[in-house]
Amino acid sequence: MSKIIEKLKYNIEDFGKTQIFLPDATRGAVRFVTTEQLKSTQTKGVVINTLHLLINIGPEKIMELGGMHRFMNWDGYILSDSGGFQVFSLLHSKKWQGKVDKDGATFRAPIDGTVHRLTPESSIDIQIALDSDVLVVLDDCRSADVTRSDAELSVDRTLQWAYRAKNHFEKKYGGFAKTKKLISAVVQGGSYDDLRIKCAQELVKIGFDGYNFGGFVVDEKGELVKDQLNVVAENTPADRFKYAMGIGKPEDILEAYRLGYNVFDTVLVTRNARHGTLYSFDKEDENYALRIKNSRYNKDLSPIDSTCDCDACKNYSRAYFHNMLKSNEASAVSLMSVHNLRFYQRWIEKISEMEMKA
Ligand SMILES: [Zn+2]
């Protein structure tokens, strides 16, 4: 383990001290983007998906292969989720077979029928085996329209599980001192401010390196749930990182940053690239979106973004991507993904200046 930790390019104690955007490298790859390309976008960290790695490759195999850093040749930060969000939503919606109980969840993976058990302790074991740098403890997440009584239950379980996970991390692995890994908890409570406050304050008593906003960051209209985000930010310590999980749009990242959040991730950045929604500082509108499929770009020889230093903008035109996307050319999709990733890294660098102007 020590060999791989030495490969980390950045100081683990600096994680989340300044704002950071982490693209989604679900199973060890950001879609259509090589690790070298990812480095070229100045990306400092990625999020990996514990559930996908558990059921597709398996944490034992990853550990045998030297952990995720070595596996994907990545020397930036790796943050892993707990696996809970996907499992619980798949079980609650009956898409997967299995059940949730007071200690976690048991479920059957549809790929090969293997039965898995996810508990506060096993989630930590899996994330350690993957050699993630920033762990997230298992929480009890519910649907966006959770009732008051279910939200109360979810907060109680989230607190018990957070306590167990932290305890397991300390006792079995020696905590940060031995592992040089950070551990973060998830604040639940749905749309009930008092429950969010209770959950945040109790988690702070247990003590974590970071606090993640759990549940849904946007409402049914796609609007950021600012009040809830604010309550959680106000009730967690200023010197710990705050992770606004899944906040996607550039302007929403800026809003959340203003509320005190500094760690961000979204699958949108590369998914949008694949569907032809690119981001450009040349666009005057508030969301900076440039829809490359639009016929106006058919013969447009300007770059996607005249201020961007990525491979796509330095070497190709809007017309190129417009015409390549018609046949879904893989290398063009790859370049557009690189561009969007670079845009998000530039955005995340800029937001502290924008904050000062606001
Ligand atoms: Zn670019």
Tab-separated table of C-alpha atoms and ligand atoms in Angstrom:
chain	number	residue	atom	x	y	z
A	1	MET	CA	0.000	0.000	0.000
A	2	SER	CA	2.786	2.468	0.906
A	3	LYS	CA	4.282	2.266	-2.610
A	4	ILE	CA	1.037	3.397	-4.170
A	5	ILE	CA	0.494	6.216	-1.691
A	6	GLU	CA	3.931	7.548	-2.660
A	7	LYS	CA	2.653	7.710	-6.227
A	8	LEU	CA	0.058	10.310	-5.248
A	9	LYS	CA	1.142	13.544	-6.902
A	10	TYR	CA	-0.608	15.826	-4.432
A	11	ASN	CA	-0.612	16.152	-0.683
A	12	ILE	CA	-3.623	14.286	0.702
A	13	GLU	CA	-4.005	16.885	3.475
A	14	ASP	CA	-4.620	19.525	0.766
A	15	PHE	CA	-7.662	17.719	-0.642
A	16	GLY	CA	-10.658	20.055	-0.614
A	17	LYS	CA	-8.693	22.957	0.892
A	18	THR	CA	-9.342	24.772	-2.382
A	19	GLN	CA	-12.172	24.019	-4.767
A	20	ILE	CA	-11.821	20.847	-6.829
A	21	PHE	CA	-13.857	19.280	-9.614
A	22	LEU	CA	-13.733	15.490	-9.938
A	23	PRO	CA	-14.940	13.839	-13.137
A	24	ASP	CA	-16.539	10.437	-12.962
A	25	ALA	CA	-14.204	7.527	-13.749
A	26	THR	CA	-16.863	4.925	-12.954
A	27	ARG	CA	-14.867	1.690	-13.361
A	28	GLY	CA	-11.422	3.212	-13.734
A	29	ALA	CA	-11.934	5.223	-16.901
A	30	VAL	CA	-13.583	8.505	-17.772
A	31	ARG	CA	-15.576	7.524	-20.861
A	32	PHE	CA	-13.770	8.129	-24.167
A	33	VAL	CA	-10.819	9.720	-22.335
A	34	THR	CA	-7.422	8.152	-21.625
A	35	THR	CA	-5.631	8.783	-18.344
A	36	GLU	CA	-3.012	10.863	-20.210
A	37	GLN	CA	-5.746	12.998	-21.806
A	38	LEU	CA	-7.322	13.414	-18.385
A	39	LYS	CA	-4.027	14.721	-17.014
A	40	SER	CA	-3.847	17.193	-19.947
A	41	THR	CA	-7.106	18.785	-18.759
A	42	GLN	CA	-5.452	19.624	-15.371
A	43	THR	CA	-7.863	17.296	-13.595
A	44	LYS	CA	-6.558	16.654	-10.079
A	45	GLY	CA	-8.900	13.888	-8.977
A	46	VAL	CA	-11.607	11.459	-10.060
A	47	VAL	CA	-14.603	9.735	-8.511
A	48	ILE	CA	-14.852	5.976	-8.831
A	49	ASN	CA	-18.018	3.975	-8.396
A	50	THR	CA	-17.782	1.399	-5.632
A	51	LEU	CA	-20.847	-0.587	-6.707
A	52	HIS	CA	-19.718	-0.934	-10.333
A	53	LEU	CA	-16.239	-1.981	-9.240
A	54	LEU	CA	-17.689	-4.419	-6.711
A	55	ILE	CA	-19.912	-6.253	-9.183
A	56	ASN	CA	-17.861	-5.895	-12.381
A	57	ILE	CA	-14.200	-6.361	-11.516
A	58	GLY	CA	-14.179	-7.009	-7.782
A	59	PRO	CA	-12.161	-5.277	-5.040
A	60	GLU	CA	-9.978	-8.371	-4.403
A	61	LYS	CA	-8.784	-8.386	-7.999
A	62	ILE	CA	-8.137	-4.619	-7.949
A	63	MET	CA	-6.147	-5.048	-4.737
A	64	GLU	CA	-4.154	-7.905	-6.290
A	65	LEU	CA	-3.391	-5.631	-9.257
A	66	GLY	CA	-2.015	-2.951	-6.935
A	67	GLY	CA	-5.094	-0.760	-6.351
A	68	MET	CA	-6.892	1.740	-8.556
A	69	HIS	CA	-3.980	4.200	-8.851
A	70	ARG	CA	-1.769	1.570	-10.424
A	71	PHE	CA	-4.639	-0.102	-12.316
A	72	MET	CA	-5.550	3.071	-14.209
A	73	ASN	CA	-2.078	4.665	-13.949
A	74	TRP	CA	-3.509	7.677	-12.147
A	75	ASP	CA	-1.461	9.760	-9.707
A	76	GLY	CA	-4.219	12.240	-8.851
A	77	TYR	CA	-6.721	11.902	-6.030
A	78	ILE	CA	-9.299	9.114	-6.082
A	79	LEU	CA	-12.575	9.545	-4.223
A	80	SER	CA	-14.834	6.512	-3.992
A	81	ASP	CA	-18.519	6.603	-3.120
A	82	SER	CA	-19.917	4.148	-0.578
A	83	GLY	CA	-21.904	2.179	-3.152
A	84	GLY	CA	-25.057	2.915	-1.162
A	85	PHE	CA	-26.736	5.481	-3.384
A	86	GLN	CA	-27.018	3.163	-6.384
A	87	VAL	CA	-27.860	0.035	-4.386
A	88	PHE	CA	-30.622	1.690	-2.394
A	89	SER	CA	-32.191	3.402	-5.391
A	90	LEU	CA	-32.103	0.155	-7.389
A	91	LEU	CA	-33.643	-1.778	-4.486
A	92	HIS	CA	-36.226	0.858	-3.530
A	93	SER	CA	-37.377	1.067	-7.166
A	94	LYS	CA	-37.468	-2.777	-7.373
A	95	LYS	CA	-35.138	-2.759	-10.383
A	96	TRP	CA	-32.827	-5.116	-8.505
A	97	GLN	CA	-33.620	-8.049	-6.224
A	98	GLY	CA	-32.635	-7.711	-2.602
A	99	LYS	CA	-33.519	-5.973	0.633
A	100	VAL	CA	-32.452	-3.111	2.841
A	101	ASP	CA	-32.272	-3.765	6.584
A	102	LYS	CA	-30.973	-2.022	9.684
A	103	ASP	CA	-27.391	-3.088	8.949
A	104	GLY	CA	-27.199	-2.365	5.221
A	105	ALA	CA	-28.374	-4.157	2.099
A	106	THR	CA	-28.237	-7.593	0.535
A	107	PHE	CA	-28.670	-7.742	-3.219
A	108	ARG	CA	-28.212	-9.923	-6.249
A	109	ALA	CA	-26.022	-8.496	-9.028
A	110	PRO	CA	-27.904	-8.915	-12.303
A	111	ILE	CA	-24.696	-9.559	-14.315
A	112	ASP	CA	-23.883	-12.953	-12.810
A	113	GLY	CA	-26.420	-13.508	-10.019
A	114	THR	CA	-23.825	-13.172	-7.253
A	115	VAL	CA	-25.300	-12.113	-3.903
A	116	HIS	CA	-23.477	-9.209	-2.210
A	117	ARG	CA	-23.816	-7.685	1.246
A	118	LEU	CA	-23.155	-3.991	1.749
A	119	THR	CA	-22.777	-2.781	5.342
A	120	PRO	CA	-21.044	0.251	6.896
A	121	GLU	CA	-18.008	-1.974	7.540
A	122	SER	CA	-17.924	-3.825	4.193
A	123	SER	CA	-18.203	-0.547	2.278
A	124	ILE	CA	-15.042	0.688	4.034
A	125	ASP	CA	-13.298	-2.642	3.343
A	126	ILE	CA	-14.126	-2.385	-0.364
A	127	GLN	CA	-12.949	1.247	-0.640
A	128	ILE	CA	-9.695	0.410	1.163
A	129	ALA	CA	-9.144	-2.573	-1.161
A	130	LEU	CA	-9.651	-0.256	-4.142
A	131	ASP	CA	-7.003	2.056	-2.602
A	132	SER	CA	-9.180	5.129	-2.818
A	133	ASP	CA	-7.789	8.277	-1.126
A	134	VAL	CA	-11.061	9.761	0.056
A	135	LEU	CA	-13.660	7.379	1.462
A	136	VAL	CA	-17.371	7.990	1.863
A	137	VAL	CA	-19.259	6.156	4.601
A	138	LEU	CA	-22.445	4.247	3.858
A	139	ASP	CA	-25.595	6.296	4.375
A	140	ASP	CA	-29.297	5.497	4.166
A	141	CYS	CA	-30.488	7.439	1.140
A	142	ARG	CA	-34.114	7.754	0.111
A	143	SER	CA	-36.114	9.134	-2.800
A	144	ALA	CA	-36.466	12.892	-3.368
A	145	ASP	CA	-40.078	12.897	-2.054
A	146	VAL	CA	-39.226	11.132	1.248
A	147	THR	CA	-41.882	11.485	3.982
A	148	ARG	CA	-41.062	13.004	7.358
A	149	SER	CA	-41.094	9.653	9.190
A	150	ASP	CA	-38.895	7.972	6.566
A	151	ALA	CA	-36.514	10.926	6.634
A	152	GLU	CA	-36.254	10.549	10.436
A	153	LEU	CA	-35.463	6.860	10.053
A	154	SER	CA	-32.927	7.618	7.355
A	155	VAL	CA	-31.139	10.161	9.571
A	156	ASP	CA	-31.031	7.739	12.522
A	157	ARG	CA	-29.570	4.963	10.391
A	158	THR	CA	-27.167	7.307	8.633
A	159	LEU	CA	-25.818	8.370	12.039
A	160	GLN	CA	-25.493	4.798	13.356
A	161	TRP	CA	-23.801	3.657	10.159
A	162	ALA	CA	-21.450	6.653	10.111
A	163	TYR	CA	-20.389	5.857	13.675
A	164	ARG	CA	-19.802	2.181	12.798
A	165	ALA	CA	-17.885	3.013	9.606
A	166	LYS	CA	-15.585	5.503	11.349
A	167	ASN	CA	-15.000	3.055	14.186
A	168	HIS	CA	-14.170	0.268	11.717
A	169	PHE	CA	-11.790	2.554	9.790
A	170	GLU	CA	-9.974	3.471	13.014
A	171	LYS	CA	-9.881	0.024	14.651
A	172	LYS	CA	-9.186	-2.225	11.666
A	173	TYR	CA	-7.020	0.084	9.567
A	174	GLY	CA	-5.587	2.612	12.035
A	175	GLY	CA	-7.451	5.589	10.544
A	176	PHE	CA	-5.665	8.432	8.766
A	177	ALA	CA	-2.405	7.938	10.692
A	178	LYS	CA	-1.836	4.507	9.109
A	179	THR	CA	-3.667	4.762	5.783
A	180	LYS	CA	-3.243	8.436	4.782
A	181	LYS	CA	-6.827	8.270	3.613
A	182	LEU	CA	-9.560	10.771	4.372
A	183	ILE	CA	-13.032	9.714	5.471
A	184	SER	CA	-16.207	11.681	4.840
A	185	ALA	CA	-19.824	11.332	5.927
A	186	VAL	CA	-23.111	12.075	4.208
A	187	VAL	CA	-25.694	14.471	5.629
A	188	GLN	CA	-29.263	13.245	5.070
A	189	GLY	CA	-32.633	14.665	6.150
A	190	GLY	CA	-34.450	15.319	2.872
A	191	SER	CA	-36.202	18.672	2.673
A	192	TYR	CA	-36.601	18.924	6.476
A	193	ASP	CA	-34.210	21.584	7.725
A	194	ASP	CA	-34.320	20.466	11.367
A	195	LEU	CA	-33.377	16.906	10.342
A	196	ARG	CA	-30.538	18.171	8.144
A	197	ILE	CA	-29.249	20.229	11.100
A	198	LYS	CA	-29.532	17.288	13.507
A	199	CYS	CA	-27.762	14.950	11.064
A	200	ALA	CA	-24.973	17.461	10.392
A	201	GLN	CA	-24.380	18.282	14.058
A	202	GLU	CA	-24.325	14.638	15.163
A	203	LEU	CA	-21.930	13.689	12.358
A	204	VAL	CA	-19.637	16.549	13.380
A	205	LYS	CA	-19.553	15.071	16.907
A	206	ILE	CA	-18.331	11.740	15.443
A	207	GLY	CA	-15.762	13.737	13.456
A	208	PHE	CA	-14.972	13.450	9.746
A	209	ASP	CA	-12.550	15.010	7.270
A	210	GLY	CA	-15.387	16.085	5.032
A	211	TYR	CA	-19.160	16.364	4.866
A	212	ASN	CA	-21.179	15.485	1.790
A	213	PHE	CA	-24.599	16.796	0.942
A	214	GLY	CA	-26.761	13.659	0.598
A	215	GLY	CA	-29.982	13.188	-1.311
A	216	PHE	CA	-30.940	15.301	-4.272
A	217	VAL	CA	-29.209	18.587	-5.063
A	218	VAL	CA	-31.908	19.775	-7.454
A	219	ASP	CA	-35.695	19.741	-7.074
A	220	GLU	CA	-38.240	18.407	-9.573
A	221	LYS	CA	-37.911	21.638	-11.595
A	222	GLY	CA	-34.139	21.216	-11.818
A	223	GLU	CA	-33.536	24.119	-9.397
A	224	LEU	CA	-30.726	23.862	-6.858
A	225	VAL	CA	-32.052	23.189	-3.314
A	226	LYS	CA	-30.187	26.224	-1.934
A	227	ASP	CA	-31.883	26.336	1.483
A	228	GLN	CA	-30.993	22.726	2.279
A	229	LEU	CA	-27.469	23.154	0.951
A	230	ASN	CA	-27.088	26.243	3.108
A	231	VAL	CA	-28.321	24.565	6.293
A	232	VAL	CA	-25.825	21.711	5.850
A	233	ALA	CA	-22.942	24.078	5.052
A	234	GLU	CA	-23.716	26.236	8.094
A	235	ASN	CA	-23.748	23.250	10.440
A	236	THR	CA	-20.457	21.664	9.364
A	237	PRO	CA	-16.976	23.002	10.242
A	238	ALA	CA	-15.363	25.594	7.974
A	239	ASP	CA	-12.007	23.793	7.999
A	240	ARG	CA	-13.424	20.524	6.598
A	241	PHE	CA	-14.256	19.940	2.950
A	242	LYS	CA	-17.864	20.106	1.822
A	243	TYR	CA	-18.845	17.964	-1.101
A	244	ALA	CA	-21.926	18.882	-3.152
A	245	MET	CA	-22.376	15.453	-4.734
A	246	GLY	CA	-23.637	15.452	-8.302
A	247	ILE	CA	-24.028	19.193	-8.830
A	248	GLY	CA	-23.718	19.498	-12.575
A	249	LYS	CA	-24.232	22.804	-14.313
A	250	PRO	CA	-21.425	25.400	-14.176
A	251	GLU	CA	-23.704	28.075	-12.680
A	252	ASP	CA	-24.934	25.616	-10.014
A	253	ILE	CA	-21.332	24.860	-9.057
A	254	LEU	CA	-20.765	28.601	-8.612
A	255	GLU	CA	-23.906	28.902	-6.437
A	256	ALA	CA	-22.866	25.955	-4.259
A	257	TYR	CA	-19.346	27.390	-3.967
A	258	ARG	CA	-20.856	30.642	-2.686
A	259	LEU	CA	-22.709	28.603	-0.063
A	260	GLY	CA	-19.431	27.081	1.142
A	261	TYR	CA	-19.004	23.897	-0.903
A	262	ASN	CA	-15.644	23.100	-2.457
A	263	VAL	CA	-15.743	19.532	-3.834
A	264	PHE	CA	-17.788	18.819	-6.959
A	265	ASP	CA	-18.427	16.013	-9.407
A	266	THR	CA	-20.888	15.310	-12.193
A	267	VAL	CA	-21.410	12.763	-14.943
A	268	LEU	CA	-22.858	15.566	-17.100
A	269	VAL	CA	-19.524	16.930	-18.263
A	270	THR	CA	-18.647	13.925	-20.443
A	271	ARG	CA	-22.211	12.754	-21.087
A	272	ASN	CA	-23.048	16.161	-22.542
A	273	ALA	CA	-19.952	16.016	-24.746
A	274	ARG	CA	-21.132	12.727	-26.222
A	275	HIS	CA	-24.510	14.286	-27.008
A	276	GLY	CA	-22.988	17.407	-28.575
A	277	THR	CA	-23.499	19.890	-25.733
A	278	LEU	CA	-20.150	21.624	-25.339
A	279	TYR	CA	-19.190	24.434	-22.992
A	280	SER	CA	-17.583	27.628	-24.187
A	281	PHE	CA	-16.602	30.911	-22.582
A	282	ASP	CA	-17.358	32.443	-26.022
A	283	LYS	CA	-21.059	31.879	-25.337
A	284	GLU	CA	-22.729	34.845	-23.743
A	285	ASP	CA	-25.667	32.978	-22.193
A	286	GLU	CA	-25.618	32.061	-18.531
A	287	ASN	CA	-24.981	28.334	-18.940
A	288	TYR	CA	-22.179	28.596	-21.540
A	289	ALA	CA	-23.673	25.741	-23.589
A	290	LEU	CA	-22.846	25.392	-27.264
A	291	ARG	CA	-24.920	22.790	-29.105
A	292	ILE	CA	-22.535	21.642	-31.795
A	293	LYS	CA	-25.240	19.734	-33.709
A	294	ASN	CA	-26.899	23.035	-34.611
A	295	SER	CA	-26.637	23.663	-38.388
A	296	ARG	CA	-25.087	27.100	-37.753
A	297	TYR	CA	-21.797	25.306	-36.969
A	298	ASN	CA	-21.728	23.359	-40.253
A	299	LYS	CA	-19.047	25.604	-41.783
A	300	ASP	CA	-17.846	27.445	-38.677
A	301	LEU	CA	-14.041	27.360	-38.710
A	302	SER	CA	-13.610	28.907	-35.255
A	303	PRO	CA	-12.636	26.694	-32.296
A	304	ILE	CA	-15.213	25.525	-29.749
A	305	ASP	CA	-13.769	28.092	-27.341
A	306	SER	CA	-11.248	30.704	-28.501
A	307	THR	CA	-9.824	31.002	-24.959
A	308	CYS	CA	-9.307	27.245	-24.427
A	309	ASP	CA	-5.912	25.525	-24.537
A	310	CYS	CA	-7.150	21.944	-25.036
A	311	ASP	CA	-6.261	19.637	-27.936
A	312	ALA	CA	-9.746	20.030	-29.481
A	313	CYS	CA	-9.643	23.848	-29.477
A	314	LYS	CA	-6.004	24.208	-30.538
A	315	ASN	CA	-6.300	21.871	-33.526
A	316	TYR	CA	-9.906	21.581	-34.741
A	317	SER	CA	-12.913	23.706	-35.662
A	318	ARG	CA	-16.565	23.726	-34.676
A	319	ALA	CA	-17.306	22.585	-38.250
A	320	TYR	CA	-15.120	19.527	-37.722
A	321	PHE	CA	-16.991	18.421	-34.613
A	322	HIS	CA	-20.392	19.281	-36.113
A	323	ASN	CA	-19.715	16.990	-39.066
A	324	MET	CA	-17.900	14.248	-37.134
A	325	LEU	CA	-20.716	13.955	-34.598
A	326	LYS	CA	-23.165	13.103	-37.404
A	327	SER	CA	-21.386	9.755	-37.707
A	328	ASN	CA	-20.404	9.588	-34.024
A	329	GLU	CA	-16.687	9.416	-34.811
A	330	ALA	CA	-15.070	8.061	-31.638
A	331	SER	CA	-11.950	10.234	-31.774
A	332	ALA	CA	-14.081	13.374	-32.155
A	333	VAL	CA	-16.271	12.322	-29.216
A	334	SER	CA	-13.064	11.785	-27.250
A	335	LEU	CA	-11.753	15.271	-28.123
A	336	MET	CA	-15.091	16.883	-27.207
A	337	SER	CA	-14.995	15.059	-23.860
A	338	VAL	CA	-11.468	16.393	-23.287
A	339	HIS	CA	-12.686	19.905	-24.102
A	340	ASN	CA	-15.615	19.769	-21.666
A	341	LEU	CA	-13.350	18.407	-18.931
A	342	ARG	CA	-10.906	21.246	-19.532
A	343	PHE	CA	-13.761	23.776	-19.463
A	344	TYR	CA	-14.841	22.492	-16.022
A	345	GLN	CA	-11.286	22.695	-14.693
A	346	ARG	CA	-10.997	26.270	-15.968
A	347	TRP	CA	-14.413	27.053	-14.481
A	348	ILE	CA	-13.420	25.695	-11.098
A	349	GLU	CA	-10.238	27.816	-11.193
A	350	LYS	CA	-12.276	30.916	-12.096
A	351	ILE	CA	-15.026	30.647	-9.489
A	352	SER	CA	-12.944	32.087	-6.676
A	353	GLU	CA	-12.312	35.239	-8.783
A	354	MET	CA	-16.007	35.388	-9.714
A	355	GLU	CA	-16.902	35.068	-6.054
A	356	MET	CA	-14.820	38.174	-5.291
A	357	LYS	CA	-16.619	40.138	-8.001
A	358	ALA	CA	-20.075	39.028	-6.818
B	1	ZN	ZN	-11.136	23.253	-25.552
